[in-house]
mmCIF file of C-alpha atoms in Angstrom:
data_model
loop_
_atom_site.group_PDB
_atom_site.id
_atom_site.type_symbol
_atom_site.label_atom_id
_atom_site.label_comp_id
_atom_site.label_asym_id
_atom_site.label_seq_id
_atom_site.Cartn_x
_atom_site.Cartn_y
_atom_site.Cartn_z
ATOM 1 C CA THR A 1 9.086 -0.026 -15.535
ATOM 2 C CA LEU A 2 7.095 -2.366 -13.301
ATOM 3 C CA ARG A 3 6.500 -1.088 -9.757
ATOM 4 C CA CYS A 4 4.383 -3.679 -7.931
ATOM 5 C CA VAL A 5 3.414 -7.357 -7.838
ATOM 6 C CA HIS A 6 0.742 -9.349 -6.013
ATOM 7 C CA PHE A 7 -0.009 -13.085 -6.019
ATOM 8 C CA ILE A 8 -2.973 -14.782 -4.346
ATOM 9 C CA ASN A 9 -1.468 -18.277 -4.732
ATOM 10 C CA SER A 10 1.454 -19.971 -6.486
ATOM 11 C CA LEU A 11 -0.167 -19.632 -9.922
ATOM 12 C CA GLU A 12 -2.321 -16.509 -10.079
ATOM 13 C CA GLY A 13 -0.883 -13.015 -9.819
ATOM 14 C CA TRP A 14 -0.651 -9.503 -11.241
ATOM 15 C CA VAL A 15 2.048 -6.913 -11.933
ATOM 16 C CA ALA A 16 1.594 -3.205 -12.663
ATOM 17 C CA GLY A 17 3.703 -0.173 -13.464
ATOM 18 C CA ASP A 18 4.282 2.694 -15.863
ATOM 19 C CA ASN A 19 2.000 3.656 -18.755
ATOM 20 C CA SER A 20 -1.020 2.036 -17.005
ATOM 21 C CA THR A 21 0.600 -1.387 -17.418
ATOM 22 C CA VAL A 22 -1.266 -4.284 -15.789
ATOM 23 C CA TYR A 23 -0.515 -7.945 -16.561
ATOM 24 C CA LYS A 24 -2.045 -11.118 -15.137
ATOM 25 C CA THR A 25 -0.731 -14.667 -14.983
ATOM 26 C CA VAL A 26 -2.635 -17.844 -14.126
ATOM 27 C CA ASN A 27 0.287 -20.242 -14.540
ATOM 28 C CA GLY A 28 2.916 -18.964 -12.144
ATOM 29 C CA GLY A 29 4.368 -16.418 -14.540
ATOM 30 C CA THR A 30 4.979 -18.639 -17.559
ATOM 31 C CA THR A 31 2.657 -16.434 -19.620
ATOM 32 C CA TRP A 32 1.111 -13.025 -18.943
ATOM 33 C CA THR A 33 -2.026 -11.359 -20.326
ATOM 34 C CA ALA A 34 -2.371 -7.564 -20.585
ATOM 35 C CA GLN A 35 -5.296 -5.868 -18.848
ATOM 36 C CA THR A 36 -6.656 -2.410 -19.639
ATOM 37 C CA LEU A 37 -7.580 0.455 -17.330
ATOM 38 C CA PRO A 38 -10.227 2.896 -18.638
ATOM 39 C CA ASN A 39 -8.947 6.338 -19.709
ATOM 40 C CA PHE A 40 -5.648 6.043 -17.835
ATOM 41 C CA SER A 41 -2.095 6.128 -19.206
ATOM 42 C CA TYR A 42 0.119 6.985 -16.237
ATOM 43 C CA PHE A 43 2.157 5.030 -13.675
ATOM 44 C CA LEU A 44 0.723 2.689 -11.051
ATOM 45 C CA ASN A 45 2.264 2.365 -7.589
ATOM 46 C CA ASP A 46 0.557 -0.656 -6.053
ATOM 47 C CA ILE A 47 -1.823 -3.526 -6.795
ATOM 48 C CA PHE A 48 -3.660 -5.727 -4.307
ATOM 49 C CA PHE A 49 -6.104 -8.598 -4.813
ATOM 50 C CA VAL A 50 -8.381 -9.927 -2.088
ATOM 51 C CA ASP A 51 -9.161 -13.084 -4.068
ATOM 52 C CA ALA A 52 -9.272 -14.251 -7.680
ATOM 53 C CA ASN A 53 -11.943 -11.673 -8.557
ATOM 54 C CA VAL A 54 -11.705 -8.579 -6.329
ATOM 55 C CA GLY A 55 -8.670 -6.347 -6.699
ATOM 56 C CA TYR A 56 -7.470 -2.749 -6.513
ATOM 57 C CA VAL A 57 -4.732 -0.794 -8.296
ATOM 58 C CA GLY A 58 -3.712 2.847 -7.827
ATOM 59 C CA GLY A 59 -1.207 5.450 -8.925
ATOM 60 C CA ALA A 60 -0.683 8.781 -10.628
ATOM 61 C CA ASN A 61 -3.258 11.568 -10.970
ATOM 62 C CA HIS A 62 -4.957 10.478 -7.709
ATOM 63 C CA LYS A 63 -6.449 7.416 -9.395
ATOM 64 C CA LEU A 64 -7.643 4.182 -7.767
ATOM 65 C CA PHE A 65 -9.373 1.389 -9.697
ATOM 66 C CA LYS A 66 -11.306 -1.711 -8.628
ATOM 67 C CA THR A 67 -12.142 -4.963 -10.411
ATOM 68 C CA THR A 68 -14.632 -7.660 -9.467
ATOM 69 C CA ASP A 69 -13.856 -10.028 -12.339
ATOM 70 C CA GLY A 70 -10.145 -10.691 -11.957
ATOM 71 C CA GLY A 71 -9.076 -7.634 -13.905
ATOM 72 C CA THR A 72 -11.076 -8.166 -17.088
ATOM 73 C CA THR A 73 -12.799 -4.837 -16.379
ATOM 74 C CA TRP A 74 -11.826 -2.025 -14.000
ATOM 75 C CA THR A 75 -13.918 0.761 -12.444
ATOM 76 C CA LEU A 76 -12.565 4.114 -11.274
ATOM 77 C CA LEU A 77 -13.158 4.790 -7.561
ATOM 78 C CA THR A 78 -13.354 8.216 -5.940
ATOM 79 C CA ILE A 79 -11.475 9.034 -2.741
ATOM 80 C CA PRO A 80 -12.584 12.484 -1.524
ATOM 81 C CA ASN A 81 -9.872 14.955 -0.534
ATOM 82 C CA VAL A 82 -7.008 12.928 -1.989
ATOM 83 C CA VAL A 83 -4.145 15.391 -2.456
ATOM 84 C CA SER A 84 -1.449 13.086 -3.847
ATOM 85 C CA ASN A 85 -1.082 9.729 -5.538
ATOM 86 C CA PRO A 86 -2.182 6.459 -3.918
ATOM 87 C CA GLN A 87 1.040 4.822 -2.782
ATOM 88 C CA HIS A 88 0.114 1.543 -1.060
ATOM 89 C CA ILE A 89 -3.014 -0.603 -0.867
ATOM 90 C CA GLN A 90 -3.992 -3.345 1.581
ATOM 91 C CA PHE A 91 -7.325 -5.112 2.118
ATOM 92 C CA PHE A 92 -8.418 -7.753 4.635
ATOM 93 C CA SER A 93 -11.667 -8.509 2.852
ATOM 94 C CA ALA A 94 -13.541 -7.372 -0.218
ATOM 95 C CA ASP A 95 -14.973 -4.555 1.922
ATOM 96 C CA THR A 96 -12.332 -3.413 4.417
ATOM 97 C CA GLY A 97 -9.027 -1.887 3.420
ATOM 98 C CA TRP A 98 -6.604 1.022 3.497
ATOM 99 C CA VAL A 99 -4.899 3.247 0.940
ATOM 100 C CA SER A 100 -1.961 5.526 1.729
ATOM 101 C CA GLU A 101 -0.953 8.650 -0.179
ATOM 102 C CA SER A 102 2.583 9.687 -0.983
ATOM 103 C CA SER A 103 1.896 12.809 1.129
ATOM 104 C CA GLY A 104 1.561 10.758 4.322
ATOM 105 C CA ARG A 105 -2.224 10.522 4.638
ATOM 106 C CA ILE A 106 -4.206 7.285 5.073
ATOM 107 C CA PHE A 107 -7.780 6.509 4.022
ATOM 108 C CA GLN A 108 -9.987 3.542 4.967
ATOM 109 C CA THR A 109 -13.036 1.935 3.383
ATOM 110 C CA VAL A 110 -15.463 -0.555 4.916
ATOM 111 C CA ASP A 111 -17.736 -0.906 1.896
ATOM 112 C CA GLY A 112 -15.440 -2.057 -0.878
ATOM 113 C CA GLY A 113 -14.322 1.393 -1.958
ATOM 114 C CA ALA A 114 -17.774 2.935 -2.386
ATOM 115 C CA THR A 115 -16.932 5.465 0.332
ATOM 116 C CA TRP A 116 -13.678 6.400 2.050
ATOM 117 C CA GLN A 117 -12.899 7.897 5.445
ATOM 118 C CA TYR A 118 -9.824 9.985 6.077
ATOM 119 C CA VAL A 119 -8.120 8.165 8.957
ATOM 120 C CA ASN A 120 -4.996 10.117 9.795
ATOM 121 C CA TYR A 121 -2.066 12.149 8.570
ATOM 122 C CA VAL A 122 1.127 10.273 9.388
ATOM 123 C CA GLY A 123 3.430 12.722 7.523
ATOM 124 C CA PRO A 124 5.030 15.114 6.980
ATOM 125 C CA SER A 125 7.582 12.751 5.480
ATOM 126 C CA PRO A 126 6.550 10.848 2.342
ATOM 127 C CA GLY A 127 5.140 7.401 3.061
ATOM 128 C CA TYR A 128 6.928 4.675 1.165
ATOM 129 C CA GLY A 129 5.469 1.575 2.776
ATOM 130 C CA PHE A 130 2.863 0.329 5.209
ATOM 131 C CA HIS A 131 1.573 -3.036 6.350
ATOM 132 C CA PHE A 132 -1.226 -4.103 8.666
ATOM 133 C CA PHE A 133 -0.980 -7.437 10.492
ATOM 134 C CA ASN A 134 -4.728 -7.349 11.154
ATOM 135 C CA SER A 135 -7.487 -4.743 11.282
ATOM 136 C CA LYS A 136 -5.924 -3.099 14.358
ATOM 137 C CA TYR A 137 -2.130 -3.375 14.234
ATOM 138 C CA GLY A 138 -0.060 -1.733 11.509
ATOM 139 C CA TYR A 139 3.236 0.006 10.698
ATOM 140 C CA TYR A 140 3.936 2.896 8.352
ATOM 141 C CA GLY A 141 7.425 3.836 7.142
ATOM 142 C CA GLY A 142 8.754 6.890 5.357
ATOM 143 C CA SER A 143 11.716 9.073 4.645
ATOM 144 C CA ASN A 144 14.463 9.746 7.105
ATOM 145 C CA GLY A 145 14.045 12.664 9.460
ATOM 146 C CA LEU A 146 16.439 14.904 11.324
ATOM 147 C CA ASN A 147 19.024 13.571 13.769
ATOM 148 C CA CYS A 148 18.828 9.965 12.570
ATOM 149 C CA ASP A 149 15.108 9.722 13.368
ATOM 150 C CA THR A 150 13.575 7.762 10.514
ATOM 151 C CA LYS A 151 9.791 7.890 10.366
ATOM 152 C CA LEU A 152 8.502 4.474 11.418
ATOM 153 C CA PHE A 153 5.033 4.796 12.948
ATOM 154 C CA ARG A 154 2.827 2.134 14.501
ATOM 155 C CA THR A 155 -0.878 1.904 15.294
ATOM 156 C CA ASP A 156 -2.875 -0.455 17.495
ATOM 157 C CA ASP A 157 -6.323 1.021 16.810
ATOM 158 C CA GLY A 158 -6.745 0.533 13.093
ATOM 159 C CA GLY A 159 -4.891 3.671 12.072
ATOM 160 C CA ILE A 160 -6.867 6.177 14.141
ATOM 161 C CA THR A 161 -3.739 7.136 16.065
ATOM 162 C CA TRP A 162 -0.059 6.588 15.234
ATOM 163 C CA GLN A 163 3.039 6.657 17.414
ATOM 164 C CA ASN A 164 6.511 7.409 16.092
ATOM 165 C CA THR A 165 8.911 4.655 17.184
ATOM 166 C CA HIS A 166 11.858 7.057 16.745
ATOM 167 C CA LEU A 167 13.754 4.299 15.013
ATOM 168 C CA PRO A 168 17.488 5.218 15.147
ATOM 169 C CA PHE A 169 17.996 4.617 11.435
ATOM 170 C CA TRP A 170 19.532 7.043 8.978
ATOM 171 C CA PHE A 171 18.033 5.886 5.666
ATOM 172 C CA ASP A 172 14.623 6.003 3.987
ATOM 173 C CA ILE A 173 12.240 3.117 4.698
ATOM 174 C CA ASN A 174 11.037 1.660 1.418
ATOM 175 C CA GLY A 175 8.957 -1.257 2.676
ATOM 176 C CA VAL A 176 7.612 -2.840 5.866
ATOM 177 C CA TYR A 177 6.032 -6.214 6.666
ATOM 178 C CA MET A 178 4.552 -7.379 9.989
ATOM 179 C CA THR A 179 4.870 -11.002 11.118
ATOM 180 C CA ASP A 180 2.871 -10.553 14.337
ATOM 181 C CA THR A 181 1.311 -7.712 16.320
ATOM 182 C CA ASN A 182 4.656 -6.456 17.622
ATOM 183 C CA SER A 183 7.200 -7.523 15.032
ATOM 184 C CA VAL A 184 8.006 -5.803 11.756
ATOM 185 C CA TYR A 185 10.709 -6.169 9.117
ATOM 186 C CA VAL A 186 11.939 -2.945 7.562
ATOM 187 C CA VAL A 187 13.864 -2.570 4.297
ATOM 188 C CA GLY A 188 15.635 0.615 3.284
ATOM 189 C CA ASP A 189 18.369 2.278 1.311
ATOM 190 C CA TYR A 190 21.800 0.744 0.773
ATOM 191 C CA ALA A 191 20.581 -2.848 1.280
ATOM 192 C CA ASN A 192 19.605 -2.343 4.921
ATOM 193 C CA ILE A 193 17.195 -4.786 6.554
ATOM 194 C CA ILE A 194 15.997 -4.292 10.129
ATOM 195 C CA HIS A 195 13.828 -6.399 12.433
ATOM 196 C CA TYR A 196 11.992 -4.185 14.930
ATOM 197 C CA GLY A 197 9.894 -5.112 17.957
ATOM 198 C CA ASP A 198 9.605 -4.475 21.678
#
């Protein structure tokens, strides 16, 4: 099972999934080359590349890996106080990025993963998707709550604080994508797609 895909242009991209599977293509998917993670044989939830060299992949057993050579070699990173599996990864540069846990917590790095700061706990619902438009504005979606109150949170201070939008939506949110600072597309169960914005 493959769980995630990331392309940096029309030719070069990566996929990852179960059994520590990572594959890379440099010709738009015509051929794929396997890459190897050190001492890891479990599932991977997300993969993100900043450019052709610097990338991150994370998944089961609280593991997050980084490469600086396009995936030829990978190094295990340490995120202190991680209590569940990295769920989603997004970087704006080789240094600055975020990782969310399936428990609803978010961590940020400003030094390429050398150190991590616990930013906030968005839970208690599991977090299935997040996306930042820039270093300040982001959305975080999760499982449906009580009384048709699905957990869609937004931040305008880089994740320090989050506000629940109280989206009147019954189903789980599986993915979000921002197109500007106040516009987000939400995808969920049963083929639902929502555009949200003030």
